[in-house]
XYZ file of C-alpha atoms in Angstrom:
495
model
C 86.351 17.349 -5.353
C 86.999 13.926 -4.018
C 85.112 10.833 -5.287
C 83.219 10.464 -2.140
C 82.282 14.469 -2.047
C 81.042 13.617 -5.805
C 78.939 10.467 -4.984
C 77.648 12.838 -1.956
C 76.377 15.390 -4.773
C 75.123 13.315 -6.837
C 73.055 11.147 -4.457
C 71.491 14.134 -3.608
C 70.646 15.538 -7.013
C 68.379 11.976 -7.988
C 67.323 12.712 -4.457
C 65.613 15.993 -5.681
C 65.115 14.711 -8.795
C 63.096 11.449 -7.424
C 60.469 14.030 -5.008
C 59.926 16.181 -7.991
C 59.168 13.235 -9.985
C 56.878 11.214 -7.908
C 55.240 14.040 -5.662
C 52.256 14.797 -8.887
C 51.880 11.151 -8.216
C 51.285 11.432 -4.316
C 48.863 14.039 -4.692
C 46.899 12.560 -7.294
C 46.928 9.467 -5.077
C 45.443 11.174 -1.997
C 43.338 13.125 -4.102
C 41.923 9.427 -5.435
C 41.366 8.243 -1.691
C 39.268 11.577 -0.799
C 37.364 11.151 -3.958
C 36.378 7.893 -2.997
C 35.446 8.732 0.153
C 33.226 10.844 -0.645
C 29.389 10.889 1.370
C 27.437 8.391 -0.450
C 24.122 8.646 -2.038
C 20.440 7.408 -1.060
C 18.832 6.213 -2.910
C 15.110 5.229 -0.611
C 12.365 3.146 -1.790
C 9.217 3.061 -0.403
C 6.334 0.997 -1.006
C 2.578 1.507 -0.546
C 0.993 -0.838 1.795
C 3.628 -3.481 1.187
C 3.205 -6.276 3.821
C 6.437 -7.939 4.913
C 4.755 -11.093 3.517
C 3.938 -9.839 -0.410
C 8.071 -10.392 -1.498
C 9.573 -13.910 -2.324
C 12.436 -13.368 -0.302
C 9.723 -12.872 3.269
C 8.041 -15.762 2.292
C 6.002 -15.385 -0.182
C 4.340 -18.354 -1.776
C 3.215 -16.580 -5.580
C 4.977 -13.345 -5.742
C 8.230 -12.749 -7.757
C 9.876 -10.443 -6.651
C 14.031 -11.392 -8.115
C 15.725 -8.000 -7.907
C 14.370 -7.087 -4.339
C 15.513 -11.165 -3.349
C 19.175 -10.028 -4.354
C 18.827 -6.446 -3.141
C 18.388 -8.508 0.367
C 20.674 -11.222 -0.419
C 23.812 -8.842 -0.745
C 22.206 -6.155 1.919
C 20.741 -6.588 5.193
C 17.478 -7.628 5.663
C 15.595 -7.274 9.263
C 13.324 -9.472 10.329
C 11.656 -7.420 13.136
C 11.133 -4.345 11.162
C 7.512 -2.219 11.810
C 5.805 0.398 10.779
C 5.255 3.319 12.913
C 1.714 3.411 12.018
C -1.148 1.034 10.816
C -1.887 3.365 7.620
C 0.459 5.216 5.424
C 0.394 9.046 6.241
C 1.732 8.915 9.921
C 4.428 6.357 8.478
C 5.386 9.118 5.954
C 5.622 12.094 8.561
C 7.644 9.460 10.495
C 9.891 8.328 7.302
C 10.653 11.976 7.310
C 11.381 13.727 10.904
C 12.089 10.561 13.019
C 10.051 11.351 15.099
C 6.446 9.096 16.814
C 3.402 9.757 14.891
C 1.570 10.715 18.746
C 4.589 13.042 18.935
C 3.561 15.057 15.746
C -0.204 14.443 16.206
C -0.517 12.591 12.932
C -2.234 9.763 14.050
C -4.495 9.114 11.277
C -4.170 9.455 6.901
C -5.191 12.651 5.754
C -9.343 12.207 5.708
C -9.462 9.618 8.238
C -12.785 8.588 8.825
C -15.573 9.246 11.363
C -18.032 6.982 13.381
C -19.992 9.455 14.223
C -21.934 6.936 17.082
C -18.970 4.683 18.226
C -18.312 4.053 21.835
C -15.030 6.526 21.252
C -15.086 9.845 19.952
C -11.559 10.480 18.691
C -9.057 13.616 19.032
C -8.528 16.502 16.300
C -5.322 15.139 14.821
C -2.759 17.270 12.596
C -4.092 17.043 8.760
C -0.213 18.557 7.228
C 3.173 17.913 7.996
C 4.507 21.112 10.229
C 6.766 23.379 8.638
C 8.838 23.976 11.851
C 9.543 20.027 11.631
C 13.194 19.240 10.659
C 13.325 16.832 7.917
C 15.097 14.184 6.387
C 15.830 15.609 3.550
C 16.404 19.331 4.775
C 18.895 17.902 6.938
C 20.467 16.638 4.445
C 20.593 19.419 1.388
C 22.207 21.182 4.781
C 25.344 19.189 4.123
C 25.545 19.224 0.715
C 23.005 16.943 -0.992
C 21.199 17.484 -3.669
C 17.420 16.185 -2.923
C 14.628 14.868 -5.159
C 10.969 13.525 -4.388
C 9.713 10.254 -7.204
C 5.492 9.608 -5.920
C 3.301 9.916 -3.424
C 3.277 12.254 -0.573
C 0.626 12.407 1.269
C 1.244 14.607 3.554
C -1.078 17.747 3.114
C -3.877 18.917 0.830
C -2.482 22.486 -0.256
C 0.458 23.139 -2.182
C 2.498 24.551 0.778
C 2.802 21.502 2.232
C 4.149 19.487 -0.262
C 7.907 18.287 -0.353
C 9.247 21.358 -1.695
C 8.634 22.992 1.205
C 10.048 19.902 3.368
C 13.598 20.238 2.016
C 13.201 18.590 -1.740
C 15.060 20.337 -4.183
C 12.468 18.155 -6.973
C 9.472 16.731 -7.112
C 7.445 14.525 -9.200
C 4.724 13.123 -8.604
C 4.513 14.028 -4.690
C 0.737 15.717 -4.078
C -2.142 15.429 -1.362
C -3.380 11.971 -3.408
C -2.602 8.694 -1.810
C -4.117 7.086 -4.643
C -3.542 6.939 -8.221
C -7.555 7.177 -8.325
C -7.675 10.960 -6.916
C -9.046 13.555 -8.173
C -10.068 11.022 -11.650
C -6.903 8.872 -11.604
C -5.199 6.038 -12.580
C -2.177 3.851 -12.806
C -2.268 4.398 -16.913
C -2.219 7.995 -18.256
C -4.081 10.394 -18.234
C -2.593 10.748 -14.163
C -4.759 13.892 -13.435
C -1.829 14.566 -10.837
C -0.446 18.454 -10.793
C 2.899 17.521 -10.069
C 3.103 14.746 -13.189
C 2.602 15.731 -16.883
C 0.182 12.977 -18.200
C 2.581 10.317 -20.845
C 1.033 8.634 -23.412
C -2.583 7.358 -23.639
C -1.626 3.613 -21.767
C 1.792 4.798 -20.039
C 2.319 3.175 -16.793
C 2.819 5.747 -13.772
C 5.483 2.973 -12.182
C 7.188 3.290 -14.976
C 6.980 6.928 -15.903
C 8.405 7.866 -12.057
C 11.421 5.199 -12.766
C 12.430 7.372 -16.011
C 12.257 10.133 -14.232
C 14.417 8.553 -11.193
C 16.411 7.748 -13.798
C 17.371 11.318 -15.598
C 17.149 13.002 -12.064
C 20.190 10.428 -10.991
C 22.061 11.962 -14.247
C 21.163 15.347 -13.067
C 22.552 14.980 -10.107
C 25.237 12.634 -10.249
C 28.107 14.958 -9.849
C 27.478 15.506 -5.893
C 25.949 13.358 -3.386
C 22.239 12.995 -3.550
C 19.073 11.575 -1.415
C 16.491 9.895 -3.495
C 13.573 9.508 -2.154
C 11.174 6.922 -4.097
C 7.738 6.807 -3.526
C 5.814 4.306 -5.192
C 2.626 4.245 -5.833
C 2.114 0.530 -6.157
C 0.443 -2.160 -4.046
C -2.520 0.703 -3.205
C -4.916 0.205 -4.558
C -6.731 0.551 -7.152
C -5.980 -2.655 -7.867
C -3.754 -2.138 -11.319
C -1.432 -3.527 -13.747
C -0.255 -3.929 -17.852
C -1.959 -6.686 -18.975
C 1.006 -8.860 -20.037
C 2.013 -8.941 -15.921
C -1.575 -10.496 -15.483
C -1.758 -12.604 -17.967
C 1.676 -14.194 -16.863
C 0.075 -14.634 -12.978
C -3.360 -16.221 -14.525
C -1.400 -18.127 -16.497
C 0.020 -19.608 -13.224
C -3.150 -20.128 -11.445
C -4.336 -21.667 -14.064
C -1.855 -24.438 -13.710
C -2.402 -24.730 -10.649
C 0.804 -22.644 -8.964
C -0.531 -20.349 -7.309
C -0.328 -20.089 -3.631
C -1.715 -21.005 -0.570
C -1.867 -17.757 1.202
C -1.835 -15.343 -2.205
C -3.430 -15.860 -5.916
C -4.496 -12.517 -7.126
C -2.301 -12.143 -10.538
C -3.544 -8.402 -10.436
C -1.512 -7.346 -6.904
C 1.081 -10.143 -8.203
C 1.489 -8.231 -11.206
C 1.737 -4.866 -9.174
C 4.168 -6.208 -6.604
C 6.186 -7.245 -9.520
C 6.278 -3.407 -11.121
C 8.259 -2.712 -7.958
C 10.657 -4.795 -8.305
C 11.278 -4.286 -12.129
C 11.336 -0.824 -11.029
C 13.882 -0.879 -8.096
C 15.576 -3.319 -10.569
C 15.911 -0.763 -13.429
C 17.175 1.958 -11.152
C 19.748 -0.421 -9.276
C 21.009 -1.377 -13.250
C 21.368 2.524 -13.437
C 23.355 3.249 -10.597
C 25.448 0.531 -11.750
C 26.079 1.949 -15.106
C 27.241 5.352 -13.930
C 29.751 3.585 -11.691
C 27.777 5.001 -8.377
C 26.246 1.807 -6.955
C 29.809 1.137 -4.950
C 29.143 4.545 -2.895
C 25.128 3.728 -2.057
C 23.104 3.065 0.101
C 19.942 1.743 -0.708
C 17.516 1.385 1.454
C 13.257 -0.577 0.283
C 10.680 -0.733 2.821
C 6.776 -0.035 3.584
C 4.658 3.108 5.223
C 2.117 -0.165 6.904
C 1.452 -4.001 6.934
C -0.614 -5.482 3.759
C -3.737 -4.600 2.653
C -5.806 -8.122 3.333
C -8.375 -8.856 0.538
C -11.385 -9.701 0.802
C -12.087 -13.667 0.509
C -13.726 -15.104 -2.939
C -16.254 -17.196 -3.209
C -15.058 -19.931 -2.144
C -14.071 -17.957 1.387
C -10.533 -17.687 0.211
C -8.775 -15.120 0.837
C -6.455 -13.903 -2.241
C -3.993 -12.056 0.002
C -3.326 -12.179 3.421
C -0.449 -11.785 5.909
C -0.464 -14.748 7.173
C 0.567 -15.615 9.788
C 0.169 -12.199 11.491
C -2.935 -11.597 12.004
C -4.744 -8.096 10.397
C -3.133 -6.274 7.788
C -3.574 -2.202 7.043
C -5.783 -0.221 9.162
C -5.881 -3.289 11.724
C -3.647 -3.162 15.066
C -2.537 -6.571 15.437
C 1.039 -7.715 13.654
C -0.265 -8.047 10.078
C -1.192 -3.436 10.357
C 2.718 -3.155 11.039
C 4.741 -6.118 10.103
C 6.812 -4.598 7.022
C 9.756 -5.741 4.959
C 13.891 -3.770 5.421
C 16.790 -4.454 3.422
C 18.997 -1.556 4.022
C 22.764 -2.497 1.763
C 25.641 -0.512 0.934
C 28.290 -2.160 -0.187
C 31.407 -2.893 1.254
C 29.699 -0.944 3.929
C 26.670 -2.589 5.458
C 27.319 -6.162 6.159
C 25.731 -8.667 4.576
C 23.180 -10.290 7.025
C 19.584 -11.257 8.601
C 19.098 -9.006 11.820
C 16.298 -9.673 14.161
C 16.707 -5.828 15.855
C 13.106 -4.816 16.256
C 13.650 -1.440 13.784
C 11.076 1.168 13.446
C 10.332 3.887 10.882
C 11.646 6.491 13.216
C 14.881 4.963 12.773
C 15.732 5.572 9.813
C 16.235 9.762 9.633
C 18.907 9.496 12.774
C 20.600 6.163 11.020
C 21.289 8.093 7.973
C 21.792 11.150 8.762
C 24.866 8.798 10.908
C 26.216 6.912 7.685
C 26.530 10.273 6.035
C 28.138 12.068 8.395
C 25.569 14.726 8.661
C 25.096 16.732 11.792
C 21.244 16.833 13.982
C 19.749 17.972 16.879
C 19.306 14.289 18.456
C 16.356 14.771 20.954
C 14.730 16.160 18.367
C 14.238 12.979 16.945
C 12.541 9.268 18.896
C 14.273 6.852 16.180
C 17.706 5.317 17.296
C 20.907 5.280 15.235
C 21.286 1.853 13.927
C 24.513 2.591 11.958
C 26.087 -0.290 14.016
C 23.638 -2.922 13.535
C 23.945 -2.280 9.945
C 28.055 -1.730 10.078
C 28.694 -4.496 12.698
C 25.736 -6.401 13.260
C 25.407 -5.292 16.601
C 22.102 -6.014 19.085
C 20.031 -3.866 21.198
C 16.831 -4.299 23.107
C 14.895 -1.337 22.789
C 11.235 -0.311 23.196
C 8.722 0.209 20.232
C 5.249 2.055 20.969
C 2.211 2.910 18.741
C -0.642 5.471 18.957
C -4.175 5.602 17.090
C -6.711 7.065 18.816
C -9.344 5.929 15.437
C -11.448 3.664 13.957
C -10.831 2.727 10.591
C -13.105 1.013 7.878
C -10.307 -2.232 7.995
C -11.413 -3.293 11.701
C -8.719 -0.787 13.618
C -9.981 0.675 16.935
C -9.024 3.309 19.333
C -5.663 1.730 20.594
C -1.762 2.678 21.545
C 0.570 -0.218 22.138
C 3.910 -0.845 22.836
C 6.226 -3.593 22.423
C 9.272 -5.243 24.137
C 10.982 -8.315 23.794
C 8.489 -11.184 23.752
C 5.947 -9.215 24.773
C 2.867 -6.873 23.353
C 0.549 -5.125 24.793
C -2.439 -3.263 23.616
C -4.214 -0.861 25.182
C -7.333 -0.726 23.359
C -9.872 2.111 24.485
C -13.178 1.417 25.829
C -12.597 -2.058 25.879
C -10.275 -4.869 27.420
C -6.674 -5.084 27.650
C -4.293 -7.424 25.293
C -0.918 -9.624 26.454
C 0.463 -11.525 23.503
C 3.309 -13.641 23.778
C 5.122 -13.705 19.810
C 8.020 -15.910 21.151
C 5.245 -18.775 21.205
C 2.223 -16.762 19.211
C 3.096 -14.962 16.598
C -0.304 -14.692 14.930
C -1.869 -13.226 18.191
C -4.418 -15.687 18.620
C -4.431 -15.920 22.392
C -4.684 -12.390 24.408
C -2.897 -14.542 27.828
C -2.801 -11.193 30.224
C -4.930 -12.617 32.633
C -1.918 -15.445 33.527
C 0.388 -12.623 33.143
C -0.466 -9.810 34.962
C 2.339 -8.548 36.383
C 3.774 -8.513 33.204
C 0.385 -6.791 31.677
C 1.424 -4.048 34.747
C 5.093 -3.147 33.667
C 4.295 -2.553 29.965
C 1.580 -0.147 31.082
C 3.213 1.805 33.201
C 6.107 2.324 30.356
C 2.824 2.851 27.856
C 1.301 5.768 30.210
C 4.949 6.967 30.604
C 5.821 6.938 26.433
C 1.785 8.626 26.030
C 2.943 11.465 28.691
C 6.202 11.943 26.955
C 4.747 12.662 23.440
C 2.116 14.319 24.969
C -0.506 11.972 22.659
C -4.140 12.885 21.832
C -6.425 10.389 23.730
C -9.656 9.006 22.546
C -12.778 10.240 25.314
C -15.564 8.546 25.830
C -18.010 9.553 23.257
C -21.954 10.995 24.326
C -23.141 10.049 21.374
C -22.573 6.276 22.039
C -25.477 4.468 19.784
C -24.526 0.730 19.301
C -27.387 0.702 17.086
C -26.961 3.706 15.086
C -22.932 2.054 14.580
C -24.216 -0.684 13.087
C -26.164 1.225 10.353
C -23.911 4.350 10.044
C -21.339 4.338 7.538
C -17.805 6.242 8.474
C -17.278 9.545 6.921
C -14.359 10.779 5.873
C -13.051 13.998 6.618
C -14.562 16.586 3.838
C -17.033 15.048 4.770
C -18.018 15.481 8.616
C -16.726 18.081 10.843
C -15.575 17.710 13.836
C -17.896 17.159 16.740
C-alpha cells in the first residue's frame, strides 16, 4: 500500500470513529430539544369578585399585591379586560366553554333574584352547565393534559354537574356553593364542603387550597397539566386572618388608608390572594416548571362596592368606573387580566379589548390543541400575546335579570369608544368611554346615528345567540315592587 492509499484508509477509519463517538451525543441533544419544546403547563388563577381596581398594579390606593404586581410587570397586562357577565356563574360558564352566557342561557348566578312586581318578567335560565357543552379541560385532556380543579365551581347544584363531569380529573373544593358561607361554612375550618375535608379548627380556606394545589403539582409534574385555581376570595363574607387585618388597621390608624379603599378586612383578603399566587409560582420555580408554564390571572366579575360608612364614604369602590358587581356599567364587568409565559408572551400592556370567552380559544391555540372553532364565541388572542398584535373587535353582554346590587334587565354592546345599553322597559343609553369613562353623561340624543348602528349590531347578535328576552310583567305594581323583598330561586317558582 503506497502512502496515498494509506492516508485515505486511515482517514476513512477516523471518520467512522468520529461518527460513532458523536452520534449518541447528537441523539441526546435532539432529545433534549424535544423535551424543552413539550406542551406548556397552564395555571389559571380565577378570583371571585375581584374588580380591576383591587390590585395595586391596577391602581388600588390601599391594597398590597406584590406577587401579582410582579406577574403583571413580567407578563402581559390587559387594560381593557372584561368579564362575560356582571355576576359569577355566567362568567364561569363562559370560561369553561368559550361561549357567551346568552348562547348557553346561563345568564344569571345559579340562585338568581326574583322581583315579582317589577316592570319586566325575566325568562327562565339554565341552572347548570349542560353535559353536552365542550369545555376547556375536556379539550386539553384529549391532548394529554392532566386537569385539576381547586376551589369554587358554582355551576350546578347536583354532583353530576360538578367539575369531574366536565373534563377535570381532580376536584378539590368545587361544588354548588358560591360562597364559603353556604351550608353554614366559613373561610375558617370547618368548611362544611363535601369536596374538601375539614382541616384543623381555624385553618384558613385559601391557605388550605394552596396546599392542595401544590400537592397536585407534585403529582402531575411529569406530564403537562392544567391547574384551575378558583379562589373563593374575595367574595363575602369578609373574613381574613387576624394578623393580616391588624396590619391594615394599623395603616389606617397612621392615616395611610386610601381615598377609595379603606376596609382592612377586604384588603387582607386581597393580600391572601396575592400570597397564594406567590406560593404557587414559587412551587413552579422550585420544580423547574416555571419557564414552561402559562400563568393567567383574572376575575369573574367587577368588584362588589361595599356600603358607605357613617361618614358617607365607601370603604371599597371601583372608581373611576361606575357601580360594581351586580350592576351593568363598567364597574360591574371591568376586571384584571394578566398572562405570563416566559420567553413567549411579551412583557407589555395591551389595550386590546379582551373577555372571559377568549381564554378557551387562546389557551387551546397556545398548547396546539385542536378544537372546533365554530363551537366558541371567543377570539384567539395568541398573536396579541406573542406578537403584541392589535385587533378591533366588538363585545356583547346580555343580562335579562334583576339584581339586588342594582342591575335591571339589559343588553349591551361595546365597539371602540362607544358603549350602548338597551335597558328593557326604559330609555336606551350611549356613552363615549374615551371622554367619559365614568359613564356620567348619556349622549344618545346627540349621537342618534351611532346608537342606531350599535342597536342593529346588538339585535343581530341577540338573534344569532338565540338569547332569551324579558317581557312586560302582567303583575307589575310599582308600590308592591318597593315593599316586596327579592326572592331567591330556591324560594320561588317560575311565574
